[in-house]
mmCIF file of C-alpha atoms in Angstrom:
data_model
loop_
_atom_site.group_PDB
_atom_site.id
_atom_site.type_symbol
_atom_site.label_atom_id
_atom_site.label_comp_id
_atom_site.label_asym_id
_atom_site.label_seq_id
_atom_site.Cartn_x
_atom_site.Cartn_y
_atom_site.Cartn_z
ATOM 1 C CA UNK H 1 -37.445 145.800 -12.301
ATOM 2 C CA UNK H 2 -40.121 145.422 -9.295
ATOM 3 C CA UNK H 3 -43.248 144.025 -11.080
ATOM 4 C CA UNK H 4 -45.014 144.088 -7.790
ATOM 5 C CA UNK H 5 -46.106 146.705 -5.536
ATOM 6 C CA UNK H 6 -44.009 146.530 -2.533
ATOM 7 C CA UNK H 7 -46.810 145.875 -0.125
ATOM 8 C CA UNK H 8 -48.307 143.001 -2.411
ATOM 9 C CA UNK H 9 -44.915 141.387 -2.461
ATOM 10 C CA UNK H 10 -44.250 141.417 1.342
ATOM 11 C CA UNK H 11 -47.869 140.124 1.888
ATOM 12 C CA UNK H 12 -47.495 137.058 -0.715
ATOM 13 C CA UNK H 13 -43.798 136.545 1.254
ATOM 14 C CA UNK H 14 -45.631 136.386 4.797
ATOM 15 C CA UNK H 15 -48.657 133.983 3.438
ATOM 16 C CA UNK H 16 -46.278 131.564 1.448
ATOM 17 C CA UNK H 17 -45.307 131.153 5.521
ATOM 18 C CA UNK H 18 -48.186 129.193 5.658
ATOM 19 C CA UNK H 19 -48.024 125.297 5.810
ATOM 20 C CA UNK H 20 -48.728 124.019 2.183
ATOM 21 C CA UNK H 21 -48.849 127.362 1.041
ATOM 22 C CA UNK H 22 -46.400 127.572 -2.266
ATOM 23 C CA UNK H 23 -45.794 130.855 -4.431
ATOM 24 C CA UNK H 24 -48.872 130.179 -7.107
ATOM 25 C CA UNK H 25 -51.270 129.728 -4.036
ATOM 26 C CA UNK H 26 -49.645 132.530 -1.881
ATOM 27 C CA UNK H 27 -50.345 135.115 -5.268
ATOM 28 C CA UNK H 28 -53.790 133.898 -5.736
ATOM 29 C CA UNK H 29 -54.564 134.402 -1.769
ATOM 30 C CA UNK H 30 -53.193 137.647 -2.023
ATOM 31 C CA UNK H 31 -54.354 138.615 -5.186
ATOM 32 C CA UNK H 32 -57.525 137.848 -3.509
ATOM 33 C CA UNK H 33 -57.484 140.314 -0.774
ATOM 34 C CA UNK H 34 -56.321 143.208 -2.635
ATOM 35 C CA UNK H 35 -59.568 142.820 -4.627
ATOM 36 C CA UNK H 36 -61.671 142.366 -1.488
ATOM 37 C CA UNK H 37 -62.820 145.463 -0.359
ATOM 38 C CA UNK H 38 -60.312 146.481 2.588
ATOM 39 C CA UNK H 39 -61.961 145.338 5.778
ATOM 40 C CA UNK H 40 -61.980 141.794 4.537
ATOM 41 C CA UNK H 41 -57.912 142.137 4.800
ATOM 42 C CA UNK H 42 -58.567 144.529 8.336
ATOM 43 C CA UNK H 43 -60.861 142.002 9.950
ATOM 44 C CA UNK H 44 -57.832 139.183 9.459
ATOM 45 C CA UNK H 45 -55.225 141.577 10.289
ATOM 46 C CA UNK H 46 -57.589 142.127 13.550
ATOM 47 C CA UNK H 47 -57.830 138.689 14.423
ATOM 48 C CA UNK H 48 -54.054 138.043 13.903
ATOM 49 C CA UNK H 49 -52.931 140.958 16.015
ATOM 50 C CA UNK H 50 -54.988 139.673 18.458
ATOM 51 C CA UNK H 51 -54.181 136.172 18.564
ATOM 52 C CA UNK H 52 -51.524 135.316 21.217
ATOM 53 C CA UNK H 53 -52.578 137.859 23.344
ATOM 54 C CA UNK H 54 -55.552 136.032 23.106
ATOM 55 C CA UNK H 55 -55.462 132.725 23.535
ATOM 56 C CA UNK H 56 -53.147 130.084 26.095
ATOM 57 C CA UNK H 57 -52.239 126.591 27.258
ATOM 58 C CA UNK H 58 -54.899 125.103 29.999
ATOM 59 C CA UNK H 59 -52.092 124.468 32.857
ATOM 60 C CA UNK H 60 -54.222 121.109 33.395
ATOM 61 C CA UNK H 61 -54.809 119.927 30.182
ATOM 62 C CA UNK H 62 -52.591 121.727 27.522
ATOM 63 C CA UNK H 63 -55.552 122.309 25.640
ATOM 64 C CA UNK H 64 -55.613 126.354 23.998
ATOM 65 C CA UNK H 65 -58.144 128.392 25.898
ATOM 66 C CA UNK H 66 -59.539 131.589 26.311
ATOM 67 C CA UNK H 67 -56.548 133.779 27.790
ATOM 68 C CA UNK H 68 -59.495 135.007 30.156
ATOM 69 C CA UNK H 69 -60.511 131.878 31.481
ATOM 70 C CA UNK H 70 -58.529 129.758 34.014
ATOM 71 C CA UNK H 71 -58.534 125.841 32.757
ATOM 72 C CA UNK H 72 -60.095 123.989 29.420
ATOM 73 C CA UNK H 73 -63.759 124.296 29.596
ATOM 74 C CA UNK H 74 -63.732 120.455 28.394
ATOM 75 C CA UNK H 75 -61.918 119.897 31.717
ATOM 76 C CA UNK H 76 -64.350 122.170 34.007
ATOM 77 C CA UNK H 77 -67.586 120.765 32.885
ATOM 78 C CA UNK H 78 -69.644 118.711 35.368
ATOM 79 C CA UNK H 79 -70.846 116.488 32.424
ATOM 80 C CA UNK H 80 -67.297 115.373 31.837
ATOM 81 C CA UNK H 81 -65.674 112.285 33.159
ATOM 82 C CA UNK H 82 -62.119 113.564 34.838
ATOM 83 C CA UNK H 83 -61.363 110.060 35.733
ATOM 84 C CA UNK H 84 -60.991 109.021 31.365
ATOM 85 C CA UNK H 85 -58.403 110.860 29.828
ATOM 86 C CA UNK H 86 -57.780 111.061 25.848
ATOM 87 C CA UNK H 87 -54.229 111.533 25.525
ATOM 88 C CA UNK H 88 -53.513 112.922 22.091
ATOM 89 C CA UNK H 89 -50.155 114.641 20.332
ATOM 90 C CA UNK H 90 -51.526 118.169 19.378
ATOM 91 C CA UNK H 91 -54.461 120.635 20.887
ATOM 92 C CA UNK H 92 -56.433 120.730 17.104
ATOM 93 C CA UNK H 93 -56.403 116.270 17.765
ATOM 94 C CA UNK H 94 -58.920 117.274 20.621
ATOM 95 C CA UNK H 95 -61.509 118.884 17.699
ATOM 96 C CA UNK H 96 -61.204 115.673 15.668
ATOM 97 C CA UNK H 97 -62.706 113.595 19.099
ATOM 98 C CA UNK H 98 -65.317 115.853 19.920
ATOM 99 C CA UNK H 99 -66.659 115.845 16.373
ATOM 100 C CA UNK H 100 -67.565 111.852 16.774
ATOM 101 C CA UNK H 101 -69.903 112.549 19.935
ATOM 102 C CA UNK H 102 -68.986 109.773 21.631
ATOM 103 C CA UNK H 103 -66.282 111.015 24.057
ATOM 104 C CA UNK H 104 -67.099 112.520 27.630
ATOM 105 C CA UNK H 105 -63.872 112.221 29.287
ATOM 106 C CA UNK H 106 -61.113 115.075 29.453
ATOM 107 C CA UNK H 107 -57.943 115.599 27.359
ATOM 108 C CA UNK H 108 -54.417 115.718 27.925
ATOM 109 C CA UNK H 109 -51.945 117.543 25.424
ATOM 110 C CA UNK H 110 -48.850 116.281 25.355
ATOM 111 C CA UNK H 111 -47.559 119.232 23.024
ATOM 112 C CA UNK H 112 -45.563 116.634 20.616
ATOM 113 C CA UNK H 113 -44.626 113.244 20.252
ATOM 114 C CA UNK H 114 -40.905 111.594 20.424
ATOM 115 C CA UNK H 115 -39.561 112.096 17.607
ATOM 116 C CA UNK H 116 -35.228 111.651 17.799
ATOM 117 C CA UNK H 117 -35.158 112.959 14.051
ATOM 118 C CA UNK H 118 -36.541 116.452 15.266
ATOM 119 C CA UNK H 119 -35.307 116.384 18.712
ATOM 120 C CA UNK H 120 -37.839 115.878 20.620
ATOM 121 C CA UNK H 121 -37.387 113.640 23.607
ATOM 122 C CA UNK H 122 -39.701 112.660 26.665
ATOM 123 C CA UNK H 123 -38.950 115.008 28.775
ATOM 124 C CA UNK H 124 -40.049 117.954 26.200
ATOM 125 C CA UNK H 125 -43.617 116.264 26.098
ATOM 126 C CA UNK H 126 -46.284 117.268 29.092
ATOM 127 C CA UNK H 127 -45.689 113.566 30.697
ATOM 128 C CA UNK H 128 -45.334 114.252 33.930
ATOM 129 C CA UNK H 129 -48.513 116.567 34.506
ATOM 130 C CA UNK H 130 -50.333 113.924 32.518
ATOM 131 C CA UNK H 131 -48.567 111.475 35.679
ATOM 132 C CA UNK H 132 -49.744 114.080 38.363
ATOM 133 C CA UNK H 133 -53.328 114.030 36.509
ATOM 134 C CA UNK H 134 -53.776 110.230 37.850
ATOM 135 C CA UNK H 135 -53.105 110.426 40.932
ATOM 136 C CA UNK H 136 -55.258 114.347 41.451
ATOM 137 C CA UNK H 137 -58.375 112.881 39.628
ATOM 138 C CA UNK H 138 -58.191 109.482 40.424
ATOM 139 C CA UNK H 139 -58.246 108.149 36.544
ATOM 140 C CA UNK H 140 -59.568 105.115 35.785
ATOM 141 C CA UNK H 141 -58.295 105.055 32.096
ATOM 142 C CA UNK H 142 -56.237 106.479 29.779
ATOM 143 C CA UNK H 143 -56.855 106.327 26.270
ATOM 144 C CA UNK H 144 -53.673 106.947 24.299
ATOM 145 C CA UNK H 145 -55.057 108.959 21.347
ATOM 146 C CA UNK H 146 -51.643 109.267 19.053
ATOM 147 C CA UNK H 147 -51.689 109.203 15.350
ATOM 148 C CA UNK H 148 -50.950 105.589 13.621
ATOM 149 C CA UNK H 149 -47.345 106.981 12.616
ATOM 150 C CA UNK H 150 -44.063 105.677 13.846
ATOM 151 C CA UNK H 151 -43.687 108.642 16.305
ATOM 152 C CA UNK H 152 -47.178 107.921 17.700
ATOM 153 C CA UNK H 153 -46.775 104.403 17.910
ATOM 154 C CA UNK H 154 -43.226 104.900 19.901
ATOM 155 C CA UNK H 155 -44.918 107.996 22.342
ATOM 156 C CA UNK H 156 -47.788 105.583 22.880
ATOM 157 C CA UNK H 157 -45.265 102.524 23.931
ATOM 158 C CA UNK H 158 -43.120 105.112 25.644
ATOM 159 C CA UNK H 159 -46.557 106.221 28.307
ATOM 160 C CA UNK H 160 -47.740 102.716 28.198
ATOM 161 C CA UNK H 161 -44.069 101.703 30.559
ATOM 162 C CA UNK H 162 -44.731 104.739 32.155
ATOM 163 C CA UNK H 163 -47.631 104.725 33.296
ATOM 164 C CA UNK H 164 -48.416 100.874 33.488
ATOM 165 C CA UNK H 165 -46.650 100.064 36.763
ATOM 166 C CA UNK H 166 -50.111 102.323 38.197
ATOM 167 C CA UNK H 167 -53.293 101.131 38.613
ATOM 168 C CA UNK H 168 -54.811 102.468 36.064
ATOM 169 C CA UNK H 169 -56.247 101.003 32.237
ATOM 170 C CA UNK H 170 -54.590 102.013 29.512
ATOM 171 C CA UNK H 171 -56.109 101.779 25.913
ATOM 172 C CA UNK H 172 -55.191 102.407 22.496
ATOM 173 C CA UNK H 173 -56.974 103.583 19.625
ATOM 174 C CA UNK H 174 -58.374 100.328 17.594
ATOM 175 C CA UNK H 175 -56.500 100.443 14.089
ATOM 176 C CA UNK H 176 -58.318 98.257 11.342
ATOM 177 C CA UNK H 177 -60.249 99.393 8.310
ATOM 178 C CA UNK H 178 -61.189 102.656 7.356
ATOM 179 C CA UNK H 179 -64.757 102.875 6.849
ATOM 180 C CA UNK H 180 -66.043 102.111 3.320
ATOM 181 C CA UNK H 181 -62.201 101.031 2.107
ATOM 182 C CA UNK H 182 -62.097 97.830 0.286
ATOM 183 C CA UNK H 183 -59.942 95.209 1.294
ATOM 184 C CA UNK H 184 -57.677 94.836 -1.410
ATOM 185 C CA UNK H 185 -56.780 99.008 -0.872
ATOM 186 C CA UNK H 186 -56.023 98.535 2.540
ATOM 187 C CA UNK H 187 -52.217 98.290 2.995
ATOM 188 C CA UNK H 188 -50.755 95.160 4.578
ATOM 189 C CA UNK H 189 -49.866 96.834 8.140
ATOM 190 C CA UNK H 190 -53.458 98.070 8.774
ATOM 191 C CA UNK H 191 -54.544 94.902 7.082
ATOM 192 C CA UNK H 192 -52.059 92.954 9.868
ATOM 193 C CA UNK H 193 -53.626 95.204 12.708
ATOM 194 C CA UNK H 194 -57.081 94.611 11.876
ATOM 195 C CA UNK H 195 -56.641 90.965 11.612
ATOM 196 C CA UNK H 196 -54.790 91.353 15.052
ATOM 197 C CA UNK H 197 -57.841 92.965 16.754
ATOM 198 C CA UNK H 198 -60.812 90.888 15.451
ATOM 199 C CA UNK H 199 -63.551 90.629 17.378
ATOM 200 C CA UNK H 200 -66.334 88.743 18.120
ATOM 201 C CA UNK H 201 -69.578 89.197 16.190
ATOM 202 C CA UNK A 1 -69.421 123.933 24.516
ATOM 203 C CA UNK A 2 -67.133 126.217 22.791
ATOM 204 C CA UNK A 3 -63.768 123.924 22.045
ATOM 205 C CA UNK A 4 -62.127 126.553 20.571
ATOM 206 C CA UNK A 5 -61.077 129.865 22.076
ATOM 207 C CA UNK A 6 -62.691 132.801 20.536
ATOM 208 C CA UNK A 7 -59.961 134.175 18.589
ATOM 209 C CA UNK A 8 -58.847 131.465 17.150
ATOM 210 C CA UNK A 9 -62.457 130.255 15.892
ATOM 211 C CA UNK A 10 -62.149 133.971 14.173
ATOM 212 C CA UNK A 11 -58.900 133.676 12.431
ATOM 213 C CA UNK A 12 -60.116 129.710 11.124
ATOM 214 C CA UNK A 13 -63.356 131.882 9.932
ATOM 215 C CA UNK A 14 -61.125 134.455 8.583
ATOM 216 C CA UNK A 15 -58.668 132.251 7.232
ATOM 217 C CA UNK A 16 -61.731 130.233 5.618
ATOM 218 C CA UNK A 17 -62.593 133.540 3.072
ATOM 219 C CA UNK A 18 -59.589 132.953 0.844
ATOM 220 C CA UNK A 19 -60.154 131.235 -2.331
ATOM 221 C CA UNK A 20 -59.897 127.226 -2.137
ATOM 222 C CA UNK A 21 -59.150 127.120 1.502
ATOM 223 C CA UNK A 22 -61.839 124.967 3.443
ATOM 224 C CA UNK A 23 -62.347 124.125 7.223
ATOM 225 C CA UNK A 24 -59.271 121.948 7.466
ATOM 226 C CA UNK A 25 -56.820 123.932 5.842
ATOM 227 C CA UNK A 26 -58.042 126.911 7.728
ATOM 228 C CA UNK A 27 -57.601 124.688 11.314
ATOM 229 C CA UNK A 28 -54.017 123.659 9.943
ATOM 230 C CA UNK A 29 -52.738 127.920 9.141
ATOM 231 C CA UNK A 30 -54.577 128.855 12.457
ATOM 232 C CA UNK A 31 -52.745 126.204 14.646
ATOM 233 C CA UNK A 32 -49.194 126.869 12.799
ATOM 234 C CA UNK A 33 -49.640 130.135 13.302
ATOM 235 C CA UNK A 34 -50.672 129.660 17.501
ATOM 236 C CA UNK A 35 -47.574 127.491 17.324
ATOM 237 C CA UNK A 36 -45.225 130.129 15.829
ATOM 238 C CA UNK A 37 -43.885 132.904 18.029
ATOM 239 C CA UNK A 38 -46.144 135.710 17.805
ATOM 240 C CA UNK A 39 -44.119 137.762 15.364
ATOM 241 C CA UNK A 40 -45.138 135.306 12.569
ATOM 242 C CA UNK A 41 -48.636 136.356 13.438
ATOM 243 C CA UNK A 42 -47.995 140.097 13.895
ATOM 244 C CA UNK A 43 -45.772 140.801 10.347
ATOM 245 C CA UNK A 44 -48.768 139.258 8.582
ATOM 246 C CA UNK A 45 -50.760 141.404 10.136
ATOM 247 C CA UNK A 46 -49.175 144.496 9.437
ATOM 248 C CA UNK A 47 -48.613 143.156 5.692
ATOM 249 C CA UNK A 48 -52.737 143.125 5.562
ATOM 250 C CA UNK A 49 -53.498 146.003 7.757
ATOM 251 C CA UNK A 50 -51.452 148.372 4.855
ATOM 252 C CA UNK A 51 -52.294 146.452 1.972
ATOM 253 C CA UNK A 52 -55.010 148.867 0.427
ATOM 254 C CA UNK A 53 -53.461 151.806 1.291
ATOM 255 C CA UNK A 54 -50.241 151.061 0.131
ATOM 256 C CA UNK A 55 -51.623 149.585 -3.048
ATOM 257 C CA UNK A 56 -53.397 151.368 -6.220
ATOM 258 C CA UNK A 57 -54.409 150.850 -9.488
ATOM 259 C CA UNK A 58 -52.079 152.532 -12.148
ATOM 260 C CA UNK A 59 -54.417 155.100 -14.005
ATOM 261 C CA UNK A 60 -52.791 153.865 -17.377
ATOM 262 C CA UNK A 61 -52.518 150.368 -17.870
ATOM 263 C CA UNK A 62 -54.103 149.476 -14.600
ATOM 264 C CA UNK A 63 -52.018 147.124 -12.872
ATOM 265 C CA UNK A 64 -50.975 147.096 -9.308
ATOM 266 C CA UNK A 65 -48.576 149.556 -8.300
ATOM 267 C CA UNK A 66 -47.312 151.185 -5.067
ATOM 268 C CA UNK A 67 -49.124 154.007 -4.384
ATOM 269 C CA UNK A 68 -46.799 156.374 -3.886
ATOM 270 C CA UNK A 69 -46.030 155.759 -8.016
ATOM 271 C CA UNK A 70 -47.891 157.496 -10.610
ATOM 272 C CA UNK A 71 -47.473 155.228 -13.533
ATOM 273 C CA UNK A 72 -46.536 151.217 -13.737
ATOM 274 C CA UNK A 73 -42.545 151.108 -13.725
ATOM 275 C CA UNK A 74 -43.485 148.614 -16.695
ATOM 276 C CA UNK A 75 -45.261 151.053 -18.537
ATOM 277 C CA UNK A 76 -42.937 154.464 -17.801
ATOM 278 C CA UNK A 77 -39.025 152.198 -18.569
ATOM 279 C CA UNK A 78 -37.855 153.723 -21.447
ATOM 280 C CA UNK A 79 -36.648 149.685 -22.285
ATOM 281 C CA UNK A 80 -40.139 148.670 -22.729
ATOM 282 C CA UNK A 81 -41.931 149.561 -26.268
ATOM 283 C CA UNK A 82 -44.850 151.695 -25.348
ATOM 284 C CA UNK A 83 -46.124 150.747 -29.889
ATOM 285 C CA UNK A 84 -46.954 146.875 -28.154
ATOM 286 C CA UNK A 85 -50.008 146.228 -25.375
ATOM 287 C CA UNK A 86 -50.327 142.818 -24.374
ATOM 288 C CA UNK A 87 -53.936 143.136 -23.255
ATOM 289 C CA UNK A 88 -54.908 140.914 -20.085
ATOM 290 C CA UNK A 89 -57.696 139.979 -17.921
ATOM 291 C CA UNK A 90 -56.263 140.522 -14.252
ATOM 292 C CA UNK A 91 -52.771 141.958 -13.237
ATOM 293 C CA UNK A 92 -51.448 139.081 -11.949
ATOM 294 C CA UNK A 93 -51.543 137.577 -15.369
ATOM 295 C CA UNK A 94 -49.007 140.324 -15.775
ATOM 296 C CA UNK A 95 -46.649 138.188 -13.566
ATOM 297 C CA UNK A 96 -46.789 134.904 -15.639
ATOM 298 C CA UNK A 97 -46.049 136.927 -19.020
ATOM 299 C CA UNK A 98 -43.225 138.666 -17.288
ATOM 300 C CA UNK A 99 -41.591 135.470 -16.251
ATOM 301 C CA UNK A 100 -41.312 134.358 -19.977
ATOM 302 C CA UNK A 101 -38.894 137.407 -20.369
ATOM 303 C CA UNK A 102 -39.702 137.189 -24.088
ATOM 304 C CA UNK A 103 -41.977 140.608 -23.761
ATOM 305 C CA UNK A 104 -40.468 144.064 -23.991
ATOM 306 C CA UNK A 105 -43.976 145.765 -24.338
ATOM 307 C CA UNK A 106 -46.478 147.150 -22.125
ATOM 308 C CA UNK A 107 -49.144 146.346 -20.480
ATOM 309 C CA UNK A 108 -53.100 146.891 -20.106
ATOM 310 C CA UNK A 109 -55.299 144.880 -17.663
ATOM 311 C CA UNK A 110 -58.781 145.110 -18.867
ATOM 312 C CA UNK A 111 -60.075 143.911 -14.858
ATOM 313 C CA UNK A 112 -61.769 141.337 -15.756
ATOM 314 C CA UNK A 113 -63.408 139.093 -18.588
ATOM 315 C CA UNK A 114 -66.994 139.767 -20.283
ATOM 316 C CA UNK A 115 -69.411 136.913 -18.569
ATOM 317 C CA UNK A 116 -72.966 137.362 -19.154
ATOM 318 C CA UNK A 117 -73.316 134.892 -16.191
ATOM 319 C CA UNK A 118 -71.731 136.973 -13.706
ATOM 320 C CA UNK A 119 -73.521 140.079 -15.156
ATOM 321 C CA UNK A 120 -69.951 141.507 -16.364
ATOM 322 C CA UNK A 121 -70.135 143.560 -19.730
ATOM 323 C CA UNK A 122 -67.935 145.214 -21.838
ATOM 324 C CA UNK A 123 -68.969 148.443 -20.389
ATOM 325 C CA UNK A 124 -67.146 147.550 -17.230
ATOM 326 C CA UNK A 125 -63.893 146.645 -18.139
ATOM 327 C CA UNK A 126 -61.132 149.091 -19.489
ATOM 328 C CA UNK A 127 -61.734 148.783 -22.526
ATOM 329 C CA UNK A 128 -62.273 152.954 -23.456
ATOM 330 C CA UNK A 129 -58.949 153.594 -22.083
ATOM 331 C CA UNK A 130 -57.083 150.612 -24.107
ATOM 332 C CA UNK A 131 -58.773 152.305 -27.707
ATOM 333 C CA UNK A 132 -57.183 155.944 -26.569
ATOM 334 C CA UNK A 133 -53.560 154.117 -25.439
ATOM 335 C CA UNK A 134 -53.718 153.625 -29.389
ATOM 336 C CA UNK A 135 -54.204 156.824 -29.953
ATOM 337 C CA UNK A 136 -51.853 158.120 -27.503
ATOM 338 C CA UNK A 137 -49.329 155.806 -28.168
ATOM 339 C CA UNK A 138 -49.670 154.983 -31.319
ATOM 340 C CA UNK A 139 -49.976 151.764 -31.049
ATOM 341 C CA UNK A 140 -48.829 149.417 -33.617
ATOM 342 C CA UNK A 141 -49.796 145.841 -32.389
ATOM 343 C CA UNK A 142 -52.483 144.409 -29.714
ATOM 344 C CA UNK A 143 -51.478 141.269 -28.029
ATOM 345 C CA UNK A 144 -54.953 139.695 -26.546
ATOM 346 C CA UNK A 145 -53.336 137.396 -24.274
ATOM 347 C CA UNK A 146 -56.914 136.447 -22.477
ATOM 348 C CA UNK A 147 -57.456 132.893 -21.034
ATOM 349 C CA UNK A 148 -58.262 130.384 -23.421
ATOM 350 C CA UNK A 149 -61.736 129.782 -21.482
ATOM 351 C CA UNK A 150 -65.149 131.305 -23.267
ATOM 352 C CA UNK A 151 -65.516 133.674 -21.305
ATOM 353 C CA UNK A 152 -61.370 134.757 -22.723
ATOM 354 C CA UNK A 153 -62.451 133.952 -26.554
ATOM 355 C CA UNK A 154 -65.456 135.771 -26.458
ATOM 356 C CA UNK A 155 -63.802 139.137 -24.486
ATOM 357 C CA UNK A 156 -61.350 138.776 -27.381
ATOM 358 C CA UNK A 157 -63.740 138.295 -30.054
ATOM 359 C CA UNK A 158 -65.321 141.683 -28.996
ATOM 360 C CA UNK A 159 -62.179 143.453 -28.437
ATOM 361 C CA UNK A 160 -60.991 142.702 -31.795
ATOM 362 C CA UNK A 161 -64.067 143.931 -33.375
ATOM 363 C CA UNK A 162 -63.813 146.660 -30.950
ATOM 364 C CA UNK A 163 -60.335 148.010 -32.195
ATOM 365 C CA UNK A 164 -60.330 145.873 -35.773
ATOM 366 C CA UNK A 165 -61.220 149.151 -37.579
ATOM 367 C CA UNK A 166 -58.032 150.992 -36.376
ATOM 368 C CA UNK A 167 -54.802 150.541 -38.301
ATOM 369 C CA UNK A 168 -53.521 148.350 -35.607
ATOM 370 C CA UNK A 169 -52.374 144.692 -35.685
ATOM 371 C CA UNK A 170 -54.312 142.705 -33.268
ATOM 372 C CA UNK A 171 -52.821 139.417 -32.674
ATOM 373 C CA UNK A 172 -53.748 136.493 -30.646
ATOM 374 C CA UNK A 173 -51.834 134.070 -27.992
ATOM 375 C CA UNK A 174 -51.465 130.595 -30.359
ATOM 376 C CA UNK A 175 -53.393 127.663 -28.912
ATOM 377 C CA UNK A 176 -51.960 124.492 -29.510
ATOM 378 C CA UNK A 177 -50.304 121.204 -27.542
ATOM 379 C CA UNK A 178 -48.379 122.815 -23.955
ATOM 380 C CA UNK A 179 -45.167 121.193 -24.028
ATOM 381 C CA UNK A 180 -44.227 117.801 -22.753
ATOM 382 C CA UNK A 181 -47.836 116.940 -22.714
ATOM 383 C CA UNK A 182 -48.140 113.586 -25.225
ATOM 384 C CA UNK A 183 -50.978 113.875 -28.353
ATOM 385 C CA UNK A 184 -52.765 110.904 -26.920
ATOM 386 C CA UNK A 185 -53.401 112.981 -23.884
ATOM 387 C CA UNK A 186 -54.555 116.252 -25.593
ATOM 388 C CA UNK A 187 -57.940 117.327 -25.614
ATOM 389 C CA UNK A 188 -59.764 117.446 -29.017
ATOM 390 C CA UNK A 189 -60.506 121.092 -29.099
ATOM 391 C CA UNK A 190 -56.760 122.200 -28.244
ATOM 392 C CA UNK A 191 -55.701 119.915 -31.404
ATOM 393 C CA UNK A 192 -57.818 121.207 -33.493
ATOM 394 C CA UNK A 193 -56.161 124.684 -32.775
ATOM 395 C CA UNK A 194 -53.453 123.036 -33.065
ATOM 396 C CA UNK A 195 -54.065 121.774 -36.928
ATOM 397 C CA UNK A 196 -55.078 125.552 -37.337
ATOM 398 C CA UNK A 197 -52.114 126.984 -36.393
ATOM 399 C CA UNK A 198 -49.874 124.258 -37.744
ATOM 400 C CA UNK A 199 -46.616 126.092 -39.245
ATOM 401 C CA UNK A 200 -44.114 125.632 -41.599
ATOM 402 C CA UNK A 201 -40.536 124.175 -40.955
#
């Protein structure tokens, strides 16, 4: 016996795609929309049709862009510093920067990180145009901007050999404390890091 | 500076509408779903672009049904007893009673609960066509399997005065400890209903 109407069932099947998204929260979403008048569900339908068609990969900087517009407007800005590059794992990382206010550089996507478990090797990660980036804009730093995991620890070690026999700085995030953790929360790795890179008061 | 492109700062708006989902998780279903290949993007779409025309309300016990149906499959199966209505707030609560597979009677979805708050009276839930199902039906017991909130109690309260003066049974969903969860940890209200409906072994 079908419980559900057809259409309710395929659309609670297509949103339990979603990251995160289990059966309970895929029925409530849905549940949701049907009782939304219909151009809430038309105006996301819209928007999804739309999307790829919409949207691409800078060529420079592997940021997603505008499919109308050539490169990242974070790249073609006068008020941004080509010769610092943030070098982070995935295009949404590059939201998380610009939220602090306190980067004017450009970005570089590398589109992953290694990661043997899934496959993913070097070669699959945008290395060498972040290699070709150097040398064009004559950078003065890059700021490796991978996640504290294992896979962005090992990507970040990985560029670092790469790109170290250049003339060119190379930085790393600072790990330490969170802001407003206590001590005795912090676990003993970030503990070990942020006793590692002390500084001077 | 836009950061985003345009159409995906519209599907992270659009995505943003559904119940519980904030910026974040928004970001997080918009970037898996740039990431995907663009049929991921596309079958939602269509799911959402025919949802309200595909879907109705079934003129009887008014749950969700295709709309090329006339009645609810639950309500027209000779199998299920047409003398017992489970009475319910919203039809997916249809769903969780179904999945007990202890009910073999029908259905009727009242659309919502009575909440002075949100301005929602009696008048505006099916409540007129539940008293004639008796009629039609005849109807020998009313299940009012409402949440256990206030706003649930109190819809109940007034059905049962509602249809009290009929020669129906009108029966209630017991209250009372949900299993595996320990005494200690039990609220004080649900133990008191659960002293209430204490029961002989």
């Amino acid at each position: 016996m079908q419980i559900l109407p057809t259409a309710l069932s395929e659309l609670i099947e297509a949103l339990g795609a979603l990251p995160g998204v289990g059966p309970r929260t895929a029925e409530r979403y849905a549940y949701y929309l049907v009782r939304r008048p219909a151009h809430t569900s038309q105006k996301l339908a819209d928007t999804l049709m739309n999307l790829h068609s919409s949207v691409k990969y800078c060529p420079k900087t592997f940021a997603l862009i505008d499919a109308d517009v050539e490169l990242s407007p974070l790249y073609t800005d006068a008020k941004r510093d080509k010769q610092t590059i943030a070098v982070v794992a995935e295009p949404f990382d590059i939201m998380a920067l610009e939220k602090t206010n306190q980067f004017k550089g450009t970005y570089h996507v590398l589109g992953g990180l290694v990661s043997p478990i899934d496959g993913i090797g070097p070669e699959q990660l945008h290395i060498r145009e972040l290699v070709q980036r150097i040398d064009e804009d004559d950078v003065q730093e890059i700021i490796l901007a991978t996640n504290a995991s294992v896979e962005g620890e090992s990507t970040a070690l990985y560029l670092q050999q790469q790109i170290g026999t250049r003339t060119v700085k190379v930085t790393r995030l600072a790990r330490g404390l969170p802001i407003g953790v206590d001590l005795e929360y912090a676990d003993q790795i970030t503990l070990g890091r942020a006793l590692e890179g002390r500084q001077i008061l």
